Tab-separated table of C-alpha atoms and ligand atoms in Angstrom:
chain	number	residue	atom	x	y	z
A	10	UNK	CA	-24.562	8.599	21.937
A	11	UNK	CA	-23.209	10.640	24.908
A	12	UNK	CA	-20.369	12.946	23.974
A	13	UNK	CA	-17.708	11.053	25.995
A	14	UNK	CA	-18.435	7.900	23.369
A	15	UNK	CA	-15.585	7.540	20.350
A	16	UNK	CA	-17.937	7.762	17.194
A	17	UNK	CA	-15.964	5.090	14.899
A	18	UNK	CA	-13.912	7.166	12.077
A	19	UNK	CA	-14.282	6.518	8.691
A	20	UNK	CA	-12.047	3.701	7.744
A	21	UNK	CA	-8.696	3.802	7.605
A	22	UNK	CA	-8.468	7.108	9.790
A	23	UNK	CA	-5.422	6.939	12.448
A	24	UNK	CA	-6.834	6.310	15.832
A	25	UNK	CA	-4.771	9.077	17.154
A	26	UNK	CA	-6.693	11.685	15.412
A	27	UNK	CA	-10.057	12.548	17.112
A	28	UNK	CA	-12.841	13.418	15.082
A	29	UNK	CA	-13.974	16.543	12.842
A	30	UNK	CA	-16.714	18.782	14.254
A	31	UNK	CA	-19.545	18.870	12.159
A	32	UNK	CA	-19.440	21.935	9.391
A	33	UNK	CA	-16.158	21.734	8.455
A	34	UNK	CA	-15.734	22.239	4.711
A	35	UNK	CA	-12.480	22.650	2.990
A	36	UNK	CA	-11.963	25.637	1.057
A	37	UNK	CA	-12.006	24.484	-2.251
A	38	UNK	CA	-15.227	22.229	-2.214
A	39	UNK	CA	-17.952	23.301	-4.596
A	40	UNK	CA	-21.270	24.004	-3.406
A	41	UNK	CA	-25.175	23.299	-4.503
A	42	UNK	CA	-25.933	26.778	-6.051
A	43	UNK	CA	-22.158	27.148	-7.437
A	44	UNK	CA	-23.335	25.861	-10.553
A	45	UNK	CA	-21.562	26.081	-14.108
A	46	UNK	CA	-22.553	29.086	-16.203
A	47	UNK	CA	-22.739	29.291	-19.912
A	48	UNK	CA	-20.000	29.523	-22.149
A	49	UNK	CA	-20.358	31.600	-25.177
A	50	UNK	CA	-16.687	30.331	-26.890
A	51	UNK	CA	-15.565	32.886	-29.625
A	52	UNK	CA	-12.087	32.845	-31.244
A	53	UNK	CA	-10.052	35.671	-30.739
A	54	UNK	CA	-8.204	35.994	-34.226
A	55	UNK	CA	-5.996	38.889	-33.270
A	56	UNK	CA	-4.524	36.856	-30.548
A	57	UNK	CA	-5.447	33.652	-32.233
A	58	UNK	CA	-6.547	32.348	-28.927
A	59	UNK	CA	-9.966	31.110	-27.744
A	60	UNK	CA	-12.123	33.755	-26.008
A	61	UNK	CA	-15.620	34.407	-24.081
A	62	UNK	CA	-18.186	36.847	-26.445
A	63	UNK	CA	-18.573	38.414	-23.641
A	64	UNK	CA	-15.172	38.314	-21.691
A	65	UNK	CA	-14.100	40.416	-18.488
A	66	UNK	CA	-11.044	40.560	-17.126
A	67	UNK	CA	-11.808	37.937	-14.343
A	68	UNK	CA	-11.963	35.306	-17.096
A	69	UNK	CA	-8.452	34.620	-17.519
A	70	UNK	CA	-5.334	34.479	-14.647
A	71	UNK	CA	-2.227	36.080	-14.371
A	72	UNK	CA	-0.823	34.458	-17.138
A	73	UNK	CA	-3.655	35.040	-19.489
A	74	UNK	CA	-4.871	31.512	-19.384
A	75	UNK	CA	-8.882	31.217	-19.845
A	76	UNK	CA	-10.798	29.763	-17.121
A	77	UNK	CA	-14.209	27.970	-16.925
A	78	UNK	CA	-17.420	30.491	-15.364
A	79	UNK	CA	-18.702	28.724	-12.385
A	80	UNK	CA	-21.599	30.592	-9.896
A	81	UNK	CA	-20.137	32.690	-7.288
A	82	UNK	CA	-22.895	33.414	-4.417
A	83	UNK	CA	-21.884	35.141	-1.378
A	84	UNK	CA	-21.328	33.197	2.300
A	85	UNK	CA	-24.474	31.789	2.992
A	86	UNK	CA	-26.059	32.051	0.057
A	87	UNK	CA	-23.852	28.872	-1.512
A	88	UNK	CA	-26.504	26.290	-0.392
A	89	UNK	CA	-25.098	22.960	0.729
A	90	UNK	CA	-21.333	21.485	0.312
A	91	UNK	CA	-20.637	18.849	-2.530
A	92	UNK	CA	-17.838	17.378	-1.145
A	93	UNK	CA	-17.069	15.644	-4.495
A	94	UNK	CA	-17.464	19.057	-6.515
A	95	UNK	CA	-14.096	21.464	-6.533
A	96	UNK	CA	-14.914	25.363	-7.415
A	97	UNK	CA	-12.617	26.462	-9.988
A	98	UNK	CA	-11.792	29.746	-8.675
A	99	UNK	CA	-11.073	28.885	-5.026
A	100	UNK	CA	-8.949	25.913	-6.294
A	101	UNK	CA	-7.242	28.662	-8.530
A	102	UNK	CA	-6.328	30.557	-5.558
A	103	UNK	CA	-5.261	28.688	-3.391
A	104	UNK	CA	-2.902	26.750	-5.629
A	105	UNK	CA	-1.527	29.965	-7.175
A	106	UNK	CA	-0.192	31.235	-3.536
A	107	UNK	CA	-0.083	28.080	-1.595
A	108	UNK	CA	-2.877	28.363	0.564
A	109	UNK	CA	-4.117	25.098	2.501
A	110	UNK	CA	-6.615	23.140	0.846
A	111	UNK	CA	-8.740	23.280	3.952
A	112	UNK	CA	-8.458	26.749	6.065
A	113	UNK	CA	-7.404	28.584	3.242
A	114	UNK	CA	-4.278	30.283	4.572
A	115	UNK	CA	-0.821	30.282	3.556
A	116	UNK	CA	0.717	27.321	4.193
A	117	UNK	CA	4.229	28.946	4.692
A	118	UNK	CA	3.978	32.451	4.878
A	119	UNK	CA	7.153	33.039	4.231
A	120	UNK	CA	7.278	30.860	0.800
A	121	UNK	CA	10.450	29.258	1.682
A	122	UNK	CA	9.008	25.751	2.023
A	123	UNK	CA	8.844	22.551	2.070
A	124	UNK	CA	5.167	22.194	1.764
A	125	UNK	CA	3.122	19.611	2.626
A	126	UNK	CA	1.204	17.556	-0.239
A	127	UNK	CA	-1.123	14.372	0.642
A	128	UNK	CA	-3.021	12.581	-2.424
A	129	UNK	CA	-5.053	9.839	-2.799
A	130	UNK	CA	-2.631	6.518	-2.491
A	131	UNK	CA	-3.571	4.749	-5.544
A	132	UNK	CA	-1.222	5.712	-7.964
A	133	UNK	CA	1.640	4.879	-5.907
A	134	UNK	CA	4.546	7.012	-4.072
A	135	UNK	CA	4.358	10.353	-5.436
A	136	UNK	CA	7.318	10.983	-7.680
A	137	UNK	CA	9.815	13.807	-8.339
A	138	UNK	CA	8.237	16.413	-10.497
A	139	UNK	CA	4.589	15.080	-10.180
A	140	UNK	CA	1.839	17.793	-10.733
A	141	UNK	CA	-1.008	18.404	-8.386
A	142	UNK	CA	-3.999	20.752	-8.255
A	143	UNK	CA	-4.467	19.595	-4.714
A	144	UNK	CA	-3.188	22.238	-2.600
A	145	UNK	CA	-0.480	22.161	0.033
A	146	UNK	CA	-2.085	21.446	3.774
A	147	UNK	CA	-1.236	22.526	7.158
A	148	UNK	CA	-0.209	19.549	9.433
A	149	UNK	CA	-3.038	19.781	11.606
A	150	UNK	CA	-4.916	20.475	8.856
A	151	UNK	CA	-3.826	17.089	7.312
A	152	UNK	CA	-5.286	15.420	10.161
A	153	UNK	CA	-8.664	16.965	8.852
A	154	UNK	CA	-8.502	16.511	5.416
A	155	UNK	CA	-7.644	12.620	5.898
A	156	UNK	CA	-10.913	12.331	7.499
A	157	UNK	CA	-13.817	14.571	5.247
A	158	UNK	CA	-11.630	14.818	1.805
A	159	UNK	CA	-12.991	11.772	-0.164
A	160	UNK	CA	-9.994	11.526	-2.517
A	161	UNK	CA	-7.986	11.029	0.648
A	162	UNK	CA	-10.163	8.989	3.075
A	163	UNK	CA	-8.768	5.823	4.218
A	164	UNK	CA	-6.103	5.912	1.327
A	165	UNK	CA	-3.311	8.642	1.151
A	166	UNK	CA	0.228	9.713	0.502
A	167	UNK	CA	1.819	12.118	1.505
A	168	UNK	CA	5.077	14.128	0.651
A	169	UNK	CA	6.921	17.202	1.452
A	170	UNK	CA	8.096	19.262	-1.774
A	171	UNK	CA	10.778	22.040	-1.247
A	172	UNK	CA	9.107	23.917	-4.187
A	173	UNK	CA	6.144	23.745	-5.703
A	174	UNK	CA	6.118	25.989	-9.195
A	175	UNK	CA	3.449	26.409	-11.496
A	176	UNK	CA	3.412	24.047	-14.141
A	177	UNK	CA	-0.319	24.545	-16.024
A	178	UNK	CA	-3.790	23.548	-16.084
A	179	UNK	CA	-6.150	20.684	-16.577
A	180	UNK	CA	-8.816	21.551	-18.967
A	181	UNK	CA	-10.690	21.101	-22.029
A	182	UNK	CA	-8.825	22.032	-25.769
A	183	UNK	CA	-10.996	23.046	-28.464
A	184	UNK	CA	-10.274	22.888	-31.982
A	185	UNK	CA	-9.329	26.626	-33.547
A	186	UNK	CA	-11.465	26.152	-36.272
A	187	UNK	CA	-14.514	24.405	-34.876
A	188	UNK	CA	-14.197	25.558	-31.460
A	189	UNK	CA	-15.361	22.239	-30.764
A	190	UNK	CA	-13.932	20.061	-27.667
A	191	UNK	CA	-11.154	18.545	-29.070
A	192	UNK	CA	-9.515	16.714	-25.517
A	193	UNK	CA	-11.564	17.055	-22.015
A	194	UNK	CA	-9.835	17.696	-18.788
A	195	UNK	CA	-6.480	17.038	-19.911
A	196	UNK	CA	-3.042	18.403	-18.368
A	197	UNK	CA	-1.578	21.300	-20.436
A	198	UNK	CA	1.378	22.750	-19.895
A	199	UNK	CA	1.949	26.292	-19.684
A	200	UNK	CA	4.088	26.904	-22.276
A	201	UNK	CA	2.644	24.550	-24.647
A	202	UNK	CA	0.235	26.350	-27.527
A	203	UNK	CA	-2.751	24.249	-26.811
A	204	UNK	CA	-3.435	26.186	-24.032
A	205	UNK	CA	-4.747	28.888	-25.782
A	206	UNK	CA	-7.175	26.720	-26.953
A	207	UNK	CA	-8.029	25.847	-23.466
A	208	UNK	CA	-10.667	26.178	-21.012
A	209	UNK	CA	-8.940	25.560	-17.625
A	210	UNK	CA	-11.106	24.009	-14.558
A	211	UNK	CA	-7.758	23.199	-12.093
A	212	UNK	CA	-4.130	24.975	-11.870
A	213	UNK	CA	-1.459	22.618	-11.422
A	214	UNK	CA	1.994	22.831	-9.654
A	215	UNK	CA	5.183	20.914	-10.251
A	216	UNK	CA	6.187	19.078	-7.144
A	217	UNK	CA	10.137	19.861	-6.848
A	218	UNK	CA	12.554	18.231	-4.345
A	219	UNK	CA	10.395	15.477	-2.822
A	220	UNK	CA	10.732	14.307	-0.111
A	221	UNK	CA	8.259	10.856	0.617
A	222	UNK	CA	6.359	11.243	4.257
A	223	UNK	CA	5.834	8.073	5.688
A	224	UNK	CA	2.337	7.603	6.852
A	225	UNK	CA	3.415	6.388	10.068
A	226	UNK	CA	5.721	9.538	10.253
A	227	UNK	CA	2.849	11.962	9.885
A	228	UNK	CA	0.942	10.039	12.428
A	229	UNK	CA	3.476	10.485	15.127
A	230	UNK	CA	3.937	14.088	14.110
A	231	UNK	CA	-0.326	14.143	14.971
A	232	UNK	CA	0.688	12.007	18.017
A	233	UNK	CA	2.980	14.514	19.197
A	234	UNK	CA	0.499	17.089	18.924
A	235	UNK	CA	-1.752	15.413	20.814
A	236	UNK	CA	-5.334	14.708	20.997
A	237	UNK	CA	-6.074	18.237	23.310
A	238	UNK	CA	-4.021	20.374	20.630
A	239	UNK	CA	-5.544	19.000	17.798
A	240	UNK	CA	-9.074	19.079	18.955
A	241	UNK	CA	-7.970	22.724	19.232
A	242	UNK	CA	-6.802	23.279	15.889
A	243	UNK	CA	-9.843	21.505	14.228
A	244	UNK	CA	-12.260	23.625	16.646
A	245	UNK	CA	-10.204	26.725	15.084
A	246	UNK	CA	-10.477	25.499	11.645
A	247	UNK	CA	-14.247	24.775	12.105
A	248	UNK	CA	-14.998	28.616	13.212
A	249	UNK	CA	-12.456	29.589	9.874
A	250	UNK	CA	-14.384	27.469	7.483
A	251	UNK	CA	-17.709	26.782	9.053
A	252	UNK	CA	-20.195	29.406	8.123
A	253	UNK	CA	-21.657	29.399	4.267
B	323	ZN	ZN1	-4.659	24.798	7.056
């Protein structure tokens, strides 16, 4: 194939987009030698709240919620992408300031919003006061994730959301006695007292003040970026989130 040739886009992808460079990962994919670590689940009967026998204060967030150990190598020492796989801690991240789900910067640096949400289309519109553990995404970044995010390929949603407040987890609950899973990846909300019983894997925001996007709306806001602007903006995301 010479590189003036169209390679054909994975279904369903807009035919105004041009294609992602090779490399580009988003930010909160999982990779081969991020694996799971052990859990050593204690309870905590002074807080009556589960706990790690060995706990350290990156174990738990902000709000003192406890969160699943998963490997951490440095860049280029993660091994290969898992495009499936989401890494806890970057997903925790980026959902707890906003940051795009594929070049991991703010999406609105000045936290005023809206912010842009896309999901997978298969459970319909999304509706006022959904929750997501899908970060917010960058227009141009939108373009990408449509194309390499395979929740989102060839079937997606999208929505603008003037705020986007925490709201709580998915994760496991364990029974206080037992410590035994007692419900596996299930929403809790923040307030509720099951989530000290918890093991989070994903943070979740409330979506607030939706707004529905139109796919063909998005697709003439790509248009009216143009193919030579976004080839840009993906060659800018691809030296952001290239290198492992
Ligand atoms: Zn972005």
């Amino acid at each position: 194939m010479t590189g003036t040739e169209r390679r054909p886009g994975p279904t369903g992808v807009p035919s105004v987009l041009p294609p992602v460079p090779a490399g580009i990962t988003p930010c909160i994919t999982g990779y081969s030698r991020e694996t799971p670590l052990p859990l050593a689940l204690v309870a905590d009967p002074v807080r009556g709240r589960l706990a790690y026998a060995d706990e350290t204060p990156y174990d738990r967030d902000s709000w003192g919620t406890l969160w699943t150990r998963t490997a951490m190598p440095p860049r280029g020492r993660r091994g290969s992408p898992r495009p499936q796989v989401v890494h806890p801690y970057r997903q925790r991240r980026a959902m707890l300031d906003l940051w795009c789900r594929i070049c991991k910067r703010p999406v609105d640096p000045g936290y005023t919003g809206p912010y842009l949400f896309l999901r997978g289309a298969e459970g319909g519109p999304v509706c006022e006061g959904e929750h997501t553990g899908s970060p917010p995404l960058h227009p141009p970044c939108a373009a990408v994730a449509v194309q390499v995010c395979p929740d989102l390929r060839g079937c997606w949603t999208a929505v603008w959301a003037r705020h986007a407040p925490y709201w709580g987890v998915t994760g496991d609950v364990h029974d206080p006695r037992t410590l035994a899973p007692r419900a596996v990846r299930v929403e809790i909300q923040a307030e509720s007292s099951a989530v000290r019983w918890t093991v989070s894997h994903r943070m979740l925001v409330e979506l607030q003040h939706v707004t529905p996007l139109p796919r063909a709306a998005l697709e003439r806001e790509w248009a009216r970026l143009g193919r030579d602007r976004l080839e840009h903006e993906f060659a800018r995301i691809a030296a952001l989130t290239g290198a492992v």
